[in-house]
Amino acid sequence: MAPLLLEIGKRFEADHPGTRIDVQTGGSSRGIADTNKGLADIGMASRALTPRENNLHGSVVAQDGIGIIIHKSNPIRELGIDQIQDIYTGRITNWQEVGGPTAPITVVNKAQGRSTLELFLQFFQLSTRDIHAHVVIGDNEQGIKTVAGNPHAIGYVSIGTAQFNAVQGLPIRLLPLQNIPASLETVRTGIFPLSRPLTLVTKSPPTGLTKTFIQFAQSSHVHDLILSQYFVPLQD
Amino acid sequence: MAWGAASLLLFIIGFVVLESWPALSHIGLWRLFLDAGWFPTEQSYQLTPMVTGTMFAAIGSIFLAAPLGILSAVFCHFYAPPILGLWFRRMVEILAGIPSVVFGFWGLVVLVPPIAAWHPPGPSLLAGILILTLMILPTIMLIAHSSISQVPTSYIQSATALGLSRSAVIWRIILPVSRRGLLTGTFLGLARALGETMAILMVCGNVVQHPSHLFDPIRTLTANIALEMAYAVDHHRSALFLSGLILMMLVMAVVILAEAFHQKTPYAAAK
C-alpha cells in the first residue's frame, strides 16, 4: 500500500504547493499504532478496521484481493476451502491427494505481522500455530519468485501483483476461490471472497488538510495511479 | 576518529540494550528458551530454533569456505602463473564487493530451484550454507593470502636449500607458520556469516524450526529481525531487539577471539 500512497502523495504535493506528504512503511499494525500514538496524521492499513479499533476513523481508497498461486506446470485448476485448509495445516502433504501429480507440496506462508497473513488466516479460520509451512516469505515479490521457481509450491499473494507477473510471463497460476476467478475484475465488483480494503486511518473524522488529502486519494484523479499499482479503485 | 568510532559503538550497544529492556524485564531471558514456540503475536517467544539455525548456517559455511579460501590463497601465491594469480585475486575482491541482496536474488532464482527439484522444498539450510560460503570466501581467501605472503622469504629459501619439495614447503612451513593469520581470517568470516541477513532471508525458507537435515528450511536470528521488525509492536519489537543483542554479543565474542589469535604473530621476531 505504501508505494501507492507515495505516488498519490507526490501528485498531491504537486497540486498543493507548500504541503509535504511523508510516507513511511511498516505494515498495517504499525500504521494503526502510529496513528493511535499521534506519530502519524494518517495511518495506512491494508485491511478493514477491527471492532477493537473503532476509536479510529477509516476511509477506504481502493480494494486489493489475495489470490492462491501455484506453478503454471501444475495441472490443478481449483482447490476447495477445506483442501487449502488441509494443505496449510499439513494434513495434505502430496498433490496426489487433491488430484495432482505425485509430488510433495511446498507450502509458502507469510511472515507474522503482515496483513495478508492475517486476512488469509481469518478467511480460512486458521491460527498461526496450525500452519505447517516450508517457506516463510516477506513481500509479495519474494512469494511469486519462490512459487515460480518451484513446480510444487503453493502460496498466496496480492492478486494485482500476481496478475502483473503472470502477464509478464512468470510461470505462476492464480486459482479461483469458491468458483470465482481471481482477477482484478472480480475484486473490483466485490464478488471475490478473499479481498481487503486499503484504508487510510485517522484518529478522528478527518478535517482540514487531512480531509483534503483523503478526498483526493479517493477521487478519480488518482485512479490511474491505483491501477498502475495493480490495485482496484473504488467504483465511481 | 578512533574515539568517535568507539563511542558510536557504545551508543549502538546502549540503544539496543535500552530497546531490549522491556523484553528482558517483562518476558525474561529464560522464556526465550522455554516458551512453546515463536508466536510473537500470541506472546510466545522461544528463540532457540533461530539460534541453532544461525549457528548451523554459519558453521556449515565455515567448513566449506575455510578450506576453499585457504587453498585458493595457496594456489594464487605458489602455483598460479603471476598474471593468473593476480586476476584470480582481483575477481575474488570483486566477489567481496557484491551486495548481499544480489547474492540473495541470485540464490533465489538460480540456486534454490535445482535444490527444490532434487529434494523439496528448496529454500533450505543447504542453500543458506552455499550462499554464505560464496559471501565469506573472499574475506578468508584475501586474509589468508596476505598472511602467507608475509612469511619471511628466508624460511622458504632455507627450506628449499634443504631440498624440500614445494608441497612440503607449503604444508610443513608456510601453513603452520601463518596459521594465526589463517585463523583470524576464518573467525572474521564466521563473524560475517553470523551477521548476514538479506541473502539468508531470501534462500533459507525462514521457517522457525530445528533443522533435522540439510534440506530443511531454517530461520536465522538476523532474518527474523528483518522479516518482523517493520511489523512488530510492543514486546514483540523488544524481543527482536533482545535477539539482536544476543547476536551482537556472539559476533563480538568471535571478533575478540580473532583478535586474540592475530596479536601473537610467531614470526614477528624473525623479521
mmCIF file with all atom_site columns, C-alpha atoms in Angstrom, chain A residues 2 32 55 83 103 119 141 153 172 188 228-229:
data_model
loop_
_atom_site.group_PDB
_atom_site.id
_atom_site.type_symbol
_atom_site.label_atom_id
_atom_site.label_alt_id
_atom_site.label_comp_id
_atom_site.label_asym_id
_atom_site.label_entity_id
_atom_site.label_seq_id
_atom_site.pdbx_PDB_ins_code
_atom_site.Cartn_x
_atom_site.Cartn_y
_atom_site.Cartn_z
_atom_site.occupancy
_atom_site.B_iso_or_equiv
_atom_site.pdbx_formal_charge
_atom_site.auth_seq_id
_atom_site.auth_comp_id
_atom_site.auth_asym_id
_atom_site.auth_atom_id
_atom_site.pdbx_PDB_model_num
ATOM 1  C CA . ALA A 1 2   ? 2.928   2.325   0.724   1.00 0.00 ? 2   ALA A CA 1
ATOM 2  C CA . ILE A 1 32  ? -2.635  1.852   13.239  1.00 0.00 ? 32  ILE A CA 1
ATOM 3  C CA . ASN A 1 55  ? -11.901 4.582   18.188  1.00 0.00 ? 55  ASN A CA 1
ATOM 4  C CA . GLN A 1 83  ? -8.429  -28.624 0.755   1.00 0.00 ? 83  GLN A CA 1
ATOM 5  C CA . ALA A 1 103 ? 4.895   -34.757 -5.586  1.00 0.00 ? 103 ALA A CA 1
ATOM 6  C CA . LEU A 1 119 ? -6.590  -11.864 6.234   1.00 0.00 ? 119 LEU A CA 1
ATOM 7  C CA . GLU A 1 141 ? 7.584   -10.418 -4.971  1.00 0.00 ? 141 GLU A CA 1
ATOM 8  C CA . ALA A 1 153 ? 4.708   -24.872 -4.396  1.00 0.00 ? 153 ALA A CA 1
ATOM 9  C CA . ILE A 1 172 ? 2.503   -18.923 -11.978 1.00 0.00 ? 172 ILE A CA 1
ATOM 10 C CA . ARG A 1 188 ? -13.445 -4.614  -8.297  1.00 0.00 ? 188 ARG A CA 1
ATOM 11 C CA . SER A 1 228 ? -0.706  1.171   -12.179 1.00 0.00 ? 228 SER A CA 1
ATOM 12 C CA . GLN A 1 229 ? -0.013  -0.440  -8.764  1.00 0.00 ? 229 GLN A CA 1
#
